[in-house]
Each structure stands twice: as structure tokens, then as C-alpha cells.
PDB file of C-alpha atoms in Angstrom:
ATOM      1  CA  MET P1416      -0.055  -0.118  -0.011  1.00  0.00           C
ATOM      2  CA  PHE P1417       3.038   2.562   0.820  1.00  0.00           C
ATOM      3  CA  GLY P1418       5.274   0.986  -2.096  1.00  0.00           C
ATOM      4  CA  SER P1419       9.119  -0.054  -1.816  1.00  0.00           C
ATOM      5  CA  ASP P1420      10.921   0.433   1.122  1.00  0.00           C
ATOM      6  CA  ASP P1421      12.857   3.482  -0.770  1.00  0.00           C
ATOM      7  CA  GLU P1422       9.585   5.519  -0.989  1.00  0.00           C
ATOM      8  CA  ARG P1423       8.658   4.452   2.521  1.00  0.00           C
ATOM      9  CA  GLY P1424      12.168   5.479   4.050  1.00  0.00           C
ATOM     10  CA  GLN P1425      11.186   9.189   1.984  1.00  0.00           C
ATOM     11  CA  LEU P1426       7.911   9.580   3.795  1.00  0.00           C
ATOM     12  CA  ALA P1427       9.407   9.114   7.015  1.00  0.00           C
ATOM     13  CA  LEU P1428      12.142  11.207   6.147  1.00  0.00           C
ATOM     14  CA  LEU P1429       9.845  13.789   5.228  1.00  0.00           C
ATOM     15  CA  ASP P1430       7.909  13.449   8.283  1.00  0.00           C
ATOM     16  CA  ALA P1431      10.660  14.155  10.214  1.00  0.00           C
ATOM     17  CA  MET P1432      11.504  17.390   8.444  1.00  0.00           C
ATOM     18  CA  VAL P1433       8.124  18.581   8.645  1.00  0.00           C
ATOM     19  CA  PHE P1434       8.057  17.731  12.512  1.00  0.00           C
ATOM     20  CA  PHE P1435      11.214  19.562  12.780  1.00  0.00           C
ATOM     21  CA  ALA P1436      10.411  22.429  11.044  1.00  0.00           C
ATOM     22  CA  ILE P1437       7.166  22.619  12.981  1.00  0.00           C
ATOM     23  CA  ALA P1438       9.035  22.493  16.222  1.00  0.00           C
ATOM     24  CA  LEU P1439      11.425  25.576  15.010  1.00  0.00           C
ATOM     25  CA  LEU P1440       8.378  27.563  14.335  1.00  0.00           C
ATOM     26  CA  VAL P1441       6.974  26.630  17.939  1.00  0.00           C
ATOM     27  CA  SER P1442      10.218  27.520  19.756  1.00  0.00           C
ATOM     28  CA  SER P1443      10.805  30.623  17.802  1.00  0.00           C
ATOM     29  CA  MET P1444       7.432  32.033  18.634  1.00  0.00           C
ATOM     30  CA  LEU P1445       7.992  30.804  22.130  1.00  0.00           C
ATOM     31  CA  LEU P1446      11.128  32.855  22.799  1.00  0.00           C
ATOM     32  CA  SER P1447       9.378  35.623  20.934  1.00  0.00           C
ATOM     33  CA  GLN P1448       6.850  35.677  23.280  1.00  0.00           C
ATOM     34  CA  ALA P1449       9.276  35.363  26.586  1.00  0.00           C
ATOM     35  CA  ARG P1450      11.289  38.001  25.129  1.00  0.00           C
ATOM     36  CA  GLN P1451       8.225  40.596  24.871  1.00  0.00           C
ATOM     37  CA  ASP P1452       6.488  39.467  28.377  1.00  0.00           C
ATOM     38  CA  SER P1453       9.874  39.615  29.973  1.00  0.00           C
ATOM     39  CA  GLY P1454      10.608  42.285  32.920  1.00  0.00           C
ATOM     40  CA  PRO P1455       8.265  43.590  35.637  1.00  0.00           C
ATOM     41  CA  SER P1456       5.474  45.753  34.380  1.00  0.00           C
ATOM     42  CA  SER P1457       4.398  47.659  37.333  1.00  0.00           C
ATOM     43  CA  THR P1458       4.829  51.208  37.393  1.00  0.00           C
ATOM     44  CA  ARG P1459       3.485  51.546  41.494  1.00  0.00           C
ATOM     45  CA  GLY P1460       6.983  52.187  42.955  1.00  0.00           C
ATOM     46  CA  GLU P1461       7.368  55.183  40.191  1.00  0.00           C
ATOM     47  CA  GLU P1462       3.585  56.420  41.048  1.00  0.00           C
ATOM     48  CA  ALA P1463       4.102  56.373  44.750  1.00  0.00           C
ATOM     49  CA  TYR P1464       7.380  58.299  43.881  1.00  0.00           C
ATOM     50  CA  ALA P1465       5.855  61.158  42.440  1.00  0.00           C
ATOM     51  CA  ASP P1466       3.006  61.150  44.949  1.00  0.00           C
ATOM     52  CA  SER P1467       5.128  61.510  47.717  1.00  0.00           C
ATOM     53  CA  ALA P1468       7.445  63.965  45.677  1.00  0.00           C
ATOM     54  CA  LEU P1469       4.515  66.438  45.694  1.00  0.00           C
ATOM     55  CA  GLN P1470       3.255  65.964  48.932  1.00  0.00           C
ATOM     56  CA  ALA P1471       6.889  66.531  50.361  1.00  0.00           C
ATOM     57  CA  PHE P1472       7.246  69.760  47.929  1.00  0.00           C
ATOM     58  CA  LEU P1473       4.197  71.255  48.683  1.00  0.00           C
ATOM     59  CA  GLY P1474       4.571  70.370  52.525  1.00  0.00           C
ATOM     60  CA  ALA P1475       8.284  71.856  53.027  1.00  0.00           C
ATOM     61  CA  SER P1476       9.082  75.303  54.245  1.00  0.00           C
ATOM     62  CA  ILE P1477      10.938  77.525  51.353  1.00  0.00           C
ATOM     63  CA  GLY P1478      13.780  77.641  53.044  1.00  0.00           C
ATOM     64  CA  ALA P1479      15.294  81.231  51.929  1.00  0.00           C
ATOM     65  CA  SER P1480      13.920  84.767  52.139  1.00  0.00           C
ATOM     66  CA  VAL P1481      12.504  85.811  49.096  1.00  0.00           C
ATOM     67  CA  SER P1482      11.407  89.375  48.264  1.00  0.00           C
ATOM     68  CA  ILE P1483       8.316  90.407  45.612  1.00  0.00           C
ATOM     69  CA  GLU P1484       8.011  93.607  44.839  1.00  0.00           C
ATOM     70  CA  LEU P1485       3.520  93.972  43.927  1.00  0.00           C
ATOM     71  CA  GLU P1486       2.067  96.822  44.800  1.00  0.00           C
ATOM     72  CA  GLU P1487       4.273  96.766  48.300  1.00  0.00           C
ATOM     73  CA  PRO P1488       7.116  94.880  48.171  1.00  0.00           C
ATOM     74  CA  VAL P1489       6.679  91.344  49.831  1.00  0.00           C
ATOM     75  CA  GLU P1490       8.931  89.815  51.990  1.00  0.00           C
ATOM     76  CA  ILE P1491       8.706  85.727  52.693  1.00  0.00           C
ATOM     77  CA  GLY P1492      10.035  84.356  55.176  1.00  0.00           C
ATOM     78  CA  PRO P1493      12.254  80.796  55.134  1.00  0.00           C
ATOM     79  CA  TRP P1494       9.666  79.430  57.816  1.00  0.00           C
ATOM     80  CA  GLU P1495       6.484  79.578  55.101  1.00  0.00           C
ATOM     81  CA  LYS P1496       5.248  76.899  53.958  1.00  0.00           C
ATOM     82  CA  VAL P1497       5.026  75.770  49.985  1.00  0.00           C
ATOM     83  CA  SER P1498       2.108  75.609  49.602  1.00  0.00           C
ATOM     84  CA  ASP P1499       0.690  78.550  50.885  1.00  0.00           C
ATOM     85  CA  CYS P1500       2.980  80.538  48.952  1.00  0.00           C
ATOM     86  CA  LEU P1501       2.039  79.060  46.316  1.00  0.00           C
ATOM     87  CA  LEU P1502      -1.490  79.529  46.755  1.00  0.00           C
ATOM     88  CA  ALA P1503      -1.379  83.008  47.514  1.00  0.00           C
ATOM     89  CA  GLU P1504       0.497  83.468  44.014  1.00  0.00           C
ATOM     90  CA  LEU P1505      -2.286  81.657  42.344  1.00  0.00           C
ATOM     91  CA  HIS P1506      -4.841  84.082  43.762  1.00  0.00           C
ATOM     92  CA  SER P1507      -2.698  87.293  42.812  1.00  0.00           C
ATOM     93  CA  LEU P1508      -2.427  85.879  39.342  1.00  0.00           C
ATOM     94  CA  LEU P1509      -6.153  84.890  39.334  1.00  0.00           C
ATOM     95  CA  ASP P1510      -6.933  88.794  40.322  1.00  0.00           C
ATOM     96  CA  GLY P1511      -4.622  90.044  36.990  1.00  0.00           C
ATOM     97  CA  HIS P1512      -0.874  90.351  38.454  1.00  0.00           C
ATOM     98  CA  PRO P1513       1.443  89.551  35.797  1.00  0.00           C
ATOM     99  CA  ILE P1514       3.632  86.583  36.293  1.00  0.00           C
ATOM    100  CA  LYS P1515       6.914  88.345  35.901  1.00  0.00           C
ATOM    101  CA  ASP P1516       6.478  90.089  39.558  1.00  0.00           C
ATOM    102  CA  PHE P1517       6.765  86.243  41.050  1.00  0.00           C
ATOM    103  CA  ASP P1518      10.020  85.678  39.390  1.00  0.00           C
ATOM    104  CA  PRO P1519      12.084  85.534  42.630  1.00  0.00           C
ATOM    105  CA  LEU P1520       9.142  83.168  44.199  1.00  0.00           C
ATOM    106  CA  ASN P1521       9.106  81.044  41.223  1.00  0.00           C
ATOM    107  CA  THR P1522      12.976  80.444  41.431  1.00  0.00           C
ATOM    108  CA  ALA P1523      13.378  79.273  44.838  1.00  0.00           C
ATOM    109  CA  LEU P1524       9.908  77.111  44.054  1.00  0.00           C
ATOM    110  CA  THR P1525      12.164  75.643  40.878  1.00  0.00           C
ATOM    111  CA  ASP P1526      15.499  75.318  42.837  1.00  0.00           C
ATOM    112  CA  ILE P1527      13.414  73.384  45.528  1.00  0.00           C
ATOM    113  CA  LEU P1528      11.963  71.092  43.268  1.00  0.00           C
ATOM    114  CA  GLU P1529      15.286  70.573  41.455  1.00  0.00           C
ATOM    115  CA  SER P1530      16.717  69.141  44.935  1.00  0.00           C
ATOM    116  CA  VAL P1531      13.754  66.858  45.513  1.00  0.00           C
ATOM    117  CA  VAL P1532      13.257  65.478  42.061  1.00  0.00           C
ATOM    118  CA  HIS P1533      16.867  63.503  41.195  1.00  0.00           C
ATOM    119  CA  ARG P1534      18.374  62.881  37.878  1.00  0.00           C
ATOM    120  CA  PRO P1535      17.384  61.248  35.543  1.00  0.00           C
ATOM    121  CA  PHE P1536      13.910  62.616  35.619  1.00  0.00           C
ATOM    122  CA  HIS P1537      12.851  65.940  34.553  1.00  0.00           C
ATOM    123  CA  PHE P1538       9.625  67.822  36.189  1.00  0.00           C
ATOM    124  CA  SER P1539       7.139  69.660  34.921  1.00  0.00           C
ATOM    125  CA  LEU P1540       4.925  71.449  37.797  1.00  0.00           C
ATOM    126  CA  SER P1541       1.595  73.116  36.669  1.00  0.00           C
ATOM    127  CA  ALA P1542      -1.102  74.966  38.457  1.00  0.00           C
ATOM    128  CA  CYS P1543      -4.498  75.631  37.226  1.00  0.00           C
ATOM    129  CA  GLU P1544      -8.303  76.796  37.881  1.00  0.00           C
ATOM    130  CA  VAL P1545     -10.633  74.297  37.330  1.00  0.00           C
ATOM    131  CA  SER P1546     -14.253  74.505  36.708  1.00  0.00           C
ATOM    132  CA  GLU P1547     -16.910  72.244  35.221  1.00  0.00           C
ATOM    133  CA  SER P1548     -15.896  73.287  32.272  1.00  0.00           C
ATOM    134  CA  HIS P1549     -12.609  73.881  31.661  1.00  0.00           C
ATOM    135  CA  ALA P1550      -9.191  74.535  32.918  1.00  0.00           C
ATOM    136  CA  THR P1551      -7.207  78.076  33.192  1.00  0.00           C
ATOM    137  CA  GLU P1552      -3.102  77.010  33.472  1.00  0.00           C
ATOM    138  CA  LEU P1553      -1.598  79.822  35.886  1.00  0.00           C
ATOM    139  CA  LEU P1554       1.474  78.550  36.376  1.00  0.00           C
ATOM    140  CA  GLU P1555       3.936  76.319  35.187  1.00  0.00           C
ATOM    141  CA  LEU P1556       7.410  75.531  36.566  1.00  0.00           C
ATOM    142  CA  SER P1557       9.679  73.179  34.472  1.00  0.00           C
ATOM    143  CA  ASN P1558      13.054  72.046  33.663  1.00  0.00           C
ATOM    144  CA  VAL P1559      11.556  69.393  30.701  1.00  0.00           C
ATOM    145  CA  ILE P1560      14.559  69.506  28.083  1.00  0.00           C
ATOM    146  CA  ASP P1561      13.431  68.503  24.321  1.00  0.00           C
ATOM    147  CA  ASN P1562      14.789  64.896  24.225  1.00  0.00           C
ATOM    148  CA  ALA P1563      12.764  64.102  27.452  1.00  0.00           C
ATOM    149  CA  GLY P1564      11.022  60.963  27.219  1.00  0.00           C
ATOM    150  CA  GLU P1565       7.357  60.597  26.666  1.00  0.00           C
ATOM    151  CA  PHE P1566       6.076  58.540  28.709  1.00  0.00           C
ATOM    152  CA  ALA P1567       5.223  60.813  32.351  1.00  0.00           C
ATOM    153  CA  TYR P1568       4.571  59.579  36.167  1.00  0.00           C
ATOM    154  CA  ALA P1569       1.946  62.129  37.315  1.00  0.00           C
ATOM    155  CA  SER P1570       0.427  63.571  40.708  1.00  0.00           C
ATOM    156  CA  SER P1571      -2.144  65.720  41.533  1.00  0.00           C
ATOM    157  CA  THR P1572      -3.829  67.677  44.257  1.00  0.00           C
ATOM    158  CA  ILE P1573      -6.756  69.933  44.420  1.00  0.00           C
ATOM    159  CA  PHE P1574      -6.975  72.552  46.897  1.00  0.00           C
ATOM    160  CA  ALA P1575     -11.027  73.847  47.060  1.00  0.00           C
ATOM    161  CA  GLU P1576     -10.845  77.687  48.215  1.00  0.00           C
ATOM    162  CA  GLU P1577     -13.243  79.830  50.236  1.00  0.00           C
ATOM    163  CA  ASP P1578     -14.595  81.554  47.622  1.00  0.00           C
ATOM    164  CA  GLY P1579     -15.157  78.349  45.519  1.00  0.00           C
ATOM    165  CA  ALA P1580     -12.584  78.220  43.475  1.00  0.00           C
ATOM    166  CA  LEU P1581     -10.703  74.838  42.621  1.00  0.00           C
ATOM    167  CA  LEU P1582      -6.632  75.054  42.414  1.00  0.00           C
ATOM    168  CA  MET P1583      -4.969  72.005  40.760  1.00  0.00           C
ATOM    169  CA  ILE P1584      -1.620  71.317  41.107  1.00  0.00           C
ATOM    170  CA  VAL P1585       0.134  68.263  39.028  1.00  0.00           C
ATOM    171  CA  LEU P1586       3.516  67.480  39.049  1.00  0.00           C
ATOM    172  CA  GLN P1587       4.747  65.142  36.417  1.00  0.00           C
ATOM    173  CA  LEU P1588       8.066  63.611  36.097  1.00  0.00           C
ATOM    174  CA  ARG P1589       9.508  62.670  32.641  1.00  0.00           C
ATOM    175  CA  PRO P1590      12.389  60.067  32.402  1.00  0.00           C
ATOM    176  CA  PRO P1591      14.824  61.104  29.863  1.00  0.00           C
ATOM    177  CA  ALA P1592      14.934  59.597  26.488  1.00  0.00           C
ATOM    178  CA  LEU P1593      17.402  56.443  25.989  1.00  0.00           C
ATOM    179  CA  PRO P1594      20.535  58.353  24.437  1.00  0.00           C
ATOM    180  CA  GLU P1595      20.699  60.419  28.179  1.00  0.00           C
ATOM    181  CA  VAL P1596      20.650  57.418  30.368  1.00  0.00           C
ATOM    182  CA  ASP P1597      23.350  56.121  28.115  1.00  0.00           C
ATOM    183  CA  ARG P1598      25.194  59.100  28.499  1.00  0.00           C
ATOM    184  CA  ILE P1599      24.621  59.061  32.602  1.00  0.00           C
TER     185      ILE P1599
ATOM    186  CA  MET Y1369      23.289  -2.059  10.624  1.00  0.00           C
ATOM    187  CA  ALA Y1370      22.456  -0.486   7.300  1.00  0.00           C
ATOM    188  CA  GLY Y1371      18.984  -0.266   8.488  1.00  0.00           C
ATOM    189  CA  PHE Y1372      20.260   1.479  11.333  1.00  0.00           C
ATOM    190  CA  PHE Y1373      22.209   4.202   9.394  1.00  0.00           C
ATOM    191  CA  GLU Y1374      19.349   4.759   6.661  1.00  0.00           C
ATOM    192  CA  ASP Y1375      17.033   5.768   9.137  1.00  0.00           C
ATOM    193  CA  LEU Y1376      19.632   7.871  11.409  1.00  0.00           C
ATOM    194  CA  PRO Y1377      18.614  11.220   9.316  1.00  0.00           C
ATOM    195  CA  VAL Y1378      15.301  10.714  10.314  1.00  0.00           C
ATOM    196  CA  LEU Y1379      16.467  10.140  13.937  1.00  0.00           C
ATOM    197  CA  MET Y1380      18.325  13.555  13.438  1.00  0.00           C
ATOM    198  CA  PHE Y1381      15.459  15.653  12.660  1.00  0.00           C
ATOM    199  CA  VAL Y1382      13.118  13.699  15.166  1.00  0.00           C
ATOM    200  CA  LEU Y1383      15.715  14.514  18.276  1.00  0.00           C
ATOM    201  CA  ALA Y1384      16.641  18.319  16.704  1.00  0.00           C
ATOM    202  CA  GLY Y1385      13.169  19.023  17.391  1.00  0.00           C
ATOM    203  CA  VAL Y1386      12.625  17.582  20.457  1.00  0.00           C
ATOM    204  CA  ALA Y1387      15.643  19.334  21.736  1.00  0.00           C
ATOM    205  CA  SER Y1388      14.464  22.921  20.410  1.00  0.00           C
ATOM    206  CA  LEU Y1389      11.261  22.045  21.843  1.00  0.00           C
ATOM    207  CA  VAL Y1390      12.878  21.019  25.599  1.00  0.00           C
ATOM    208  CA  PHE Y1391      15.498  24.241  25.271  1.00  0.00           C
ATOM    209  CA  THR Y1392      12.622  26.565  24.641  1.00  0.00           C
ATOM    210  CA  GLY Y1393      10.568  25.312  27.503  1.00  0.00           C
ATOM    211  CA  LEU Y1394      13.943  25.393  29.989  1.00  0.00           C
ATOM    212  CA  VAL Y1395      14.352  29.500  28.768  1.00  0.00           C
ATOM    213  CA  SER Y1396      10.600  30.605  29.167  1.00  0.00           C
ATOM    214  CA  SER Y1397      10.259  29.027  32.580  1.00  0.00           C
ATOM    215  CA  GLN Y1398      13.586  30.602  33.425  1.00  0.00           C
ATOM    216  CA  SER Y1399      12.652  33.767  32.515  1.00  0.00           C
ATOM    217  CA  ARG Y1400       9.464  34.043  33.930  1.00  0.00           C
ATOM    218  CA  SER Y1401      11.084  32.765  37.814  1.00  0.00           C
ATOM    219  CA  GLU Y1402      13.522  35.750  37.270  1.00  0.00           C
ATOM    220  CA  ASP Y1403      10.324  38.039  36.493  1.00  0.00           C
ATOM    221  CA  ARG Y1404       8.582  36.673  39.677  1.00  0.00           C
ATOM    222  CA  LEU Y1405      11.821  37.186  41.593  1.00  0.00           C
ATOM    223  CA  GLN Y1406      11.947  40.926  40.254  1.00  0.00           C
ATOM    224  CA  LEU Y1407       8.373  41.624  41.187  1.00  0.00           C
ATOM    225  CA  ALA Y1408       8.618  40.395  44.616  1.00  0.00           C
ATOM    226  CA  LEU Y1409      11.332  42.136  45.725  1.00  0.00           C
ATOM    227  CA  ASP Y1410      10.034  45.549  44.340  1.00  0.00           C
ATOM    228  CA  ALA Y1411       6.749  44.620  45.878  1.00  0.00           C
ATOM    229  CA  ALA Y1412       9.091  44.098  49.147  1.00  0.00           C
ATOM    230  CA  ALA Y1413      10.773  47.076  48.768  1.00  0.00           C
ATOM    231  CA  GLN Y1414       7.570  49.020  48.211  1.00  0.00           C
ATOM    232  CA  SER Y1415       5.793  48.014  51.417  1.00  0.00           C
ATOM    233  CA  LEU Y1416       9.120  48.319  53.790  1.00  0.00           C
ATOM    234  CA  ALA Y1417       9.399  52.369  52.488  1.00  0.00           C
ATOM    235  CA  ASP Y1418       5.262  52.491  52.922  1.00  0.00           C
ATOM    236  CA  ASP Y1419       5.586  51.004  55.995  1.00  0.00           C
ATOM    237  CA  ILE Y1420       8.189  52.620  57.680  1.00  0.00           C
ATOM    238  CA  LEU Y1421       6.510  56.233  56.503  1.00  0.00           C
ATOM    239  CA  GLY Y1422       3.459  55.390  58.782  1.00  0.00           C
ATOM    240  CA  ARG Y1423       5.748  53.860  61.718  1.00  0.00           C
ATOM    241  CA  LEU Y1424       7.655  57.701  61.400  1.00  0.00           C
ATOM    242  CA  SER Y1425       4.200  59.616  61.538  1.00  0.00           C
ATOM    243  CA  LEU Y1426       2.954  57.205  64.371  1.00  0.00           C
ATOM    244  CA  ARG Y1427       5.505  57.819  66.335  1.00  0.00           C
ATOM    245  CA  GLU Y1428       5.014  61.939  66.314  1.00  0.00           C
ATOM    246  CA  GLY Y1429       1.776  61.043  68.134  1.00  0.00           C
ATOM    247  CA  SER Y1430      -0.812  61.042  65.450  1.00  0.00           C
ATOM    248  CA  PRO Y1431      -0.702  59.942  61.733  1.00  0.00           C
ATOM    249  CA  GLY Y1432       0.250  62.120  59.118  1.00  0.00           C
ATOM    250  CA  SER Y1433       2.347  64.306  61.620  1.00  0.00           C
ATOM    251  CA  LEU Y1434       5.795  65.516  60.778  1.00  0.00           C
ATOM    252  CA  PRO Y1435       8.645  63.026  62.140  1.00  0.00           C
ATOM    253  CA  SER Y1436      11.458  65.591  63.422  1.00  0.00           C
ATOM    254  CA  THR Y1437      15.130  64.835  62.927  1.00  0.00           C
ATOM    255  CA  SER Y1438      15.490  63.932  66.575  1.00  0.00           C
ATOM    256  CA  THR Y1439      13.023  60.980  66.343  1.00  0.00           C
ATOM    257  CA  LEU Y1440      14.875  59.972  63.028  1.00  0.00           C
ATOM    258  CA  GLU Y1441      17.895  59.732  64.595  1.00  0.00           C
ATOM    259  CA  GLN Y1442      16.418  57.645  67.507  1.00  0.00           C
ATOM    260  CA  THR Y1443      14.357  55.120  65.481  1.00  0.00           C
ATOM    261  CA  ASP Y1444      15.204  51.806  65.131  1.00  0.00           C
ATOM    262  CA  PHE Y1445      15.767  50.879  61.557  1.00  0.00           C
ATOM    263  CA  GLU Y1446      17.597  47.960  62.193  1.00  0.00           C
ATOM    264  CA  GLY Y1447      14.635  46.464  64.495  1.00  0.00           C
ATOM    265  CA  ILE Y1448      11.877  47.726  61.377  1.00  0.00           C
ATOM    266  CA  ILE Y1449      14.228  45.463  58.711  1.00  0.00           C
ATOM    267  CA  ALA Y1450      14.363  42.388  61.067  1.00  0.00           C
ATOM    268  CA  GLU Y1451      11.219  42.306  61.255  1.00  0.00           C
ATOM    269  CA  TYR Y1452      11.065  42.564  57.108  1.00  0.00           C
ATOM    270  CA  SER Y1453      13.583  39.374  56.783  1.00  0.00           C
ATOM    271  CA  ASN Y1454      11.415  37.652  54.363  1.00  0.00           C
ATOM    272  CA  GLY Y1455      14.550  35.761  53.712  1.00  0.00           C
ATOM    273  CA  TYR Y1456      15.735  39.071  51.395  1.00  0.00           C
ATOM    274  CA  ARG Y1457      18.537  40.885  52.479  1.00  0.00           C
ATOM    275  CA  THR Y1458      17.855  44.924  53.201  1.00  0.00           C
ATOM    276  CA  SER Y1459      19.450  48.748  53.179  1.00  0.00           C
ATOM    277  CA  ILE Y1460      17.884  51.539  54.220  1.00  0.00           C
ATOM    278  CA  GLY Y1461      19.294  54.933  53.318  1.00  0.00           C
ATOM    279  CA  LEU Y1462      17.980  58.865  54.183  1.00  0.00           C
ATOM    280  CA  ALA Y1463      19.416  61.556  52.541  1.00  0.00           C
ATOM    281  CA  ARG Y1464      18.611  65.544  53.336  1.00  0.00           C
ATOM    282  CA  LEU Y1465      17.452  67.071  49.705  1.00  0.00           C
ATOM    283  CA  TYR Y1466      16.580  70.202  51.015  1.00  0.00           C
ATOM    284  CA  PRO Y1467      17.420  72.674  52.022  1.00  0.00           C
ATOM    285  CA  VAL Y1468      20.789  71.017  51.907  1.00  0.00           C
ATOM    286  CA  TYR Y1469      21.810  67.948  50.140  1.00  0.00           C
ATOM    287  CA  GLY Y1470      23.596  65.546  52.599  1.00  0.00           C
ATOM    288  CA  ARG Y1471      23.631  62.125  54.171  1.00  0.00           C
ATOM    289  CA  PHE Y1472      21.276  61.802  56.798  1.00  0.00           C
ATOM    290  CA  TYR Y1473      20.925  57.911  58.054  1.00  0.00           C
ATOM    291  CA  GLY Y1474      22.257  54.441  56.373  1.00  0.00           C
ATOM    292  CA  THR Y1475      21.901  50.504  57.501  1.00  0.00           C
ATOM    293  CA  VAL Y1476      22.574  47.124  55.480  1.00  0.00           C
ATOM    294  CA  SER Y1477      21.282  43.869  57.087  1.00  0.00           C
ATOM    295  CA  ALA Y1478      23.965  42.321  55.007  1.00  0.00           C
ATOM    296  CA  ASP Y1479      26.590  42.550  52.407  1.00  0.00           C
ATOM    297  CA  ASP Y1480      25.921  39.765  50.218  1.00  0.00           C
ATOM    298  CA  PRO Y1481      26.497  39.999  46.589  1.00  0.00           C
ATOM    299  CA  PRO Y1482      22.582  40.272  44.999  1.00  0.00           C
ATOM    300  CA  ILE Y1483      21.466  38.022  42.520  1.00  0.00           C
ATOM    301  CA  ALA Y1484      18.206  40.628  41.895  1.00  0.00           C
ATOM    302  CA  THR Y1485      17.425  44.051  43.735  1.00  0.00           C
ATOM    303  CA  GLY Y1486      14.375  45.488  44.184  1.00  0.00           C
ATOM    304  CA  TYR Y1487      14.431  49.416  44.993  1.00  0.00           C
ATOM    305  CA  ALA Y1488      11.905  52.227  46.668  1.00  0.00           C
ATOM    306  CA  VAL Y1489      11.968  55.632  46.899  1.00  0.00           C
ATOM    307  CA  ARG Y1490      10.048  58.276  49.042  1.00  0.00           C
ATOM    308  CA  VAL Y1491      10.399  61.966  49.716  1.00  0.00           C
ATOM    309  CA  MET Y1492       9.185  62.847  52.915  1.00  0.00           C
ATOM    310  CA  ASP Y1493       8.938  66.152  55.111  1.00  0.00           C
ATOM    311  CA  ALA Y1494      10.855  66.513  58.963  1.00  0.00           C
ATOM    312  CA  THR Y1495      10.977  69.182  60.992  1.00  0.00           C
ATOM    313  CA  ASP Y1496      14.744  70.394  61.789  1.00  0.00           C
ATOM    314  CA  GLU Y1497      16.067  71.667  65.159  1.00  0.00           C
ATOM    315  CA  SER Y1498      14.853  75.281  63.861  1.00  0.00           C
ATOM    316  CA  GLY Y1499      11.329  74.075  63.247  1.00  0.00           C
ATOM    317  CA  LEU Y1500      12.049  74.718  59.653  1.00  0.00           C
ATOM    318  CA  VAL Y1501      10.365  71.796  57.470  1.00  0.00           C
ATOM    319  CA  ILE Y1502      12.828  69.743  55.367  1.00  0.00           C
ATOM    320  CA  ILE Y1503      12.691  67.441  52.514  1.00  0.00           C
ATOM    321  CA  LEU Y1504      14.430  63.768  53.182  1.00  0.00           C
ATOM    322  CA  GLU Y1505      14.490  61.042  50.601  1.00  0.00           C
ATOM    323  CA  LEU Y1506      13.948  57.649  51.800  1.00  0.00           C
ATOM    324  CA  ARG Y1507      16.005  54.638  50.002  1.00  0.00           C
ATOM    325  CA  VAL Y1508      15.030  51.141  50.539  1.00  0.00           C
ATOM    326  CA  VAL Y1509      16.901  48.060  48.845  1.00  0.00           C
ATOM    327  CA  VAL Y1510      16.065  45.023  49.279  1.00  0.00           C
ATOM    328  CA  TRP Y1511      17.900  41.968  47.550  1.00  0.00           C
ATOM    329  CA  LYS Y1512      18.027  38.491  46.927  1.00  0.00           C
TER     330      LYS Y1512
END
């Protein structure tokens, strides 16, 4: 039924070759899948770091004396909380004061963020007034450079003011792009 | 004998196919085992960091209170590490970030070389001797 011995032998060899080809195909698929799945995918640590960085920044003292020239000179002492100073600035901005009047304070706040957010991460702190329909950005403090990575870890907090305004502060942490990581 | 050598190519192809499947299974299981260990170490580091932050605020009398630098200096971090052994080695470090950068505290449970490590970082506020709220960084490294 299956012909001569030569034909049976050739069929057996063909079957073995087909088995070998299928085994190679399955092995390569499994190895490819294992390589894609490899590496922990949890970002819980980075998100918790962003949360703690924002809370620590807002709860810290300014640490240095800062002078601001508004209608009258304003002296901010080193024991003032960052959150209090930031909210006072946001209220002034909502009242129409130009942001350049707060350059000394914003420089001090940026210095604090530079100390808190360690390399190689870049930070972007933004503050905005939010309502039901839109958000108005009031302030941004950032050291993000052009080749910062796309993916960011973020944390936010909302302050409800007595006049009903909602002020949201968002801290974004961006990892560097790969070439900067290699240089570090 | 002649029949054996005639069947040899068939045997070679079958053995090669079986060997490739076995090799792939070994590599995949090894890779998944390493991933599970890494996730376990990361989770242990995150849990230990969160627990330390909670204990530091409780030592001041109420949850959410800021610890003082004197309280931190009196904290038994080595005792906390001993509670979290789980068969892992642990290192805890505290560094001042603002207003002045510097090392504050560090302890290591053992100096064995690591096979794999987990890492957790938290930033926290504390009050110094003058009442200023300073910023500290808590670093936890767990390894096996």
C-alpha cells in the first residue's frame, strides 16, 4: 500500500523534516513571546514616588527669604510653607497680577523641585484653576528639555478655596530619552 | 546495521526538533522565574518603604504628623529590617534633599552580593531643630 522500502524511507524522512520545521516554528514563537513578556511591568513604585515628591514639596518650608515687588514689597520668610506661598501666588495671578512679579518666588520653588526630583528625571509642575467646563493654566515650573521621554509619572492635588475656586496642582515626572540615559 | 544508518537522518531530525522544544521550555521558565523574583523584590521594597513612612508619623503621636530629625535619629531601623526579613537582605538610607543635600542615615542588613534587587524611593518632610520643614529622601533596597 505504501510502495517500496525506498518510498517508505523517503516518507519517513519527510515526516521527520516536517516535525523539525514545526518544532522550530513553535520554539521561535515561544521565545519571542517570552522576550516580549519579560521584565516587570508594574509602575506602582514610580507613581508612589511622584505622589510623595508632590506632597513633600508642598509641605516643605521655603527655606530662604524671598522678596516680591507687588503694590507693596512682600517679604516671604524661610519658615513659610510652599503650599501657602504657591496658593497666594495663584490668587494674585487670578486677580490679574503679571507672573513676572513672582519671578523670585518661582525661582525659589524651582530650586526646591530641582533638589527633590533627582536626575535623570525631569519635572513639570503646573497649576491651574479648574471648573466644570474647562481648566485655565496659571503657572508652570519646568526643567523639561527637548529630548525628555514621552512617558510621564504624574501626581496631582486639588485645593478648594473659600470662594469656591478649585486650584489643581500637577507634578509630572519625565524620564530622559535613551541617549541621555546612556550618557549618564 | 544498514537499516540503522538509513534511519539515522530521520532520528536526527526528530531529536533536533525535540531538543529545540525542550530548550525553549527551559529558557521560558527561567525567564518567568526571574520576573517573578524581581516583582516580589520590588513589592517588598515598596511595602517596607510605605510601612516606614507610616511608623515615622505615628511616632510623633498622630497619623500624618511630621517626624522630627531627633525622632529619626532615635528610630530603630535595624529592628524594622529584622521584622521584614522574608529571607531578603535590606538596606535603608535617609538623605537630606533640601535645603541642604547630605547623608542623614544608612543601615545594611548584610553585604552579600545580589542576584536580583528591588528598589523603592519616597520623599518625605521632617522638621529640623529650628522648626524648618526640610525634605528627606527614603531609599530602600531589597535584594536576594
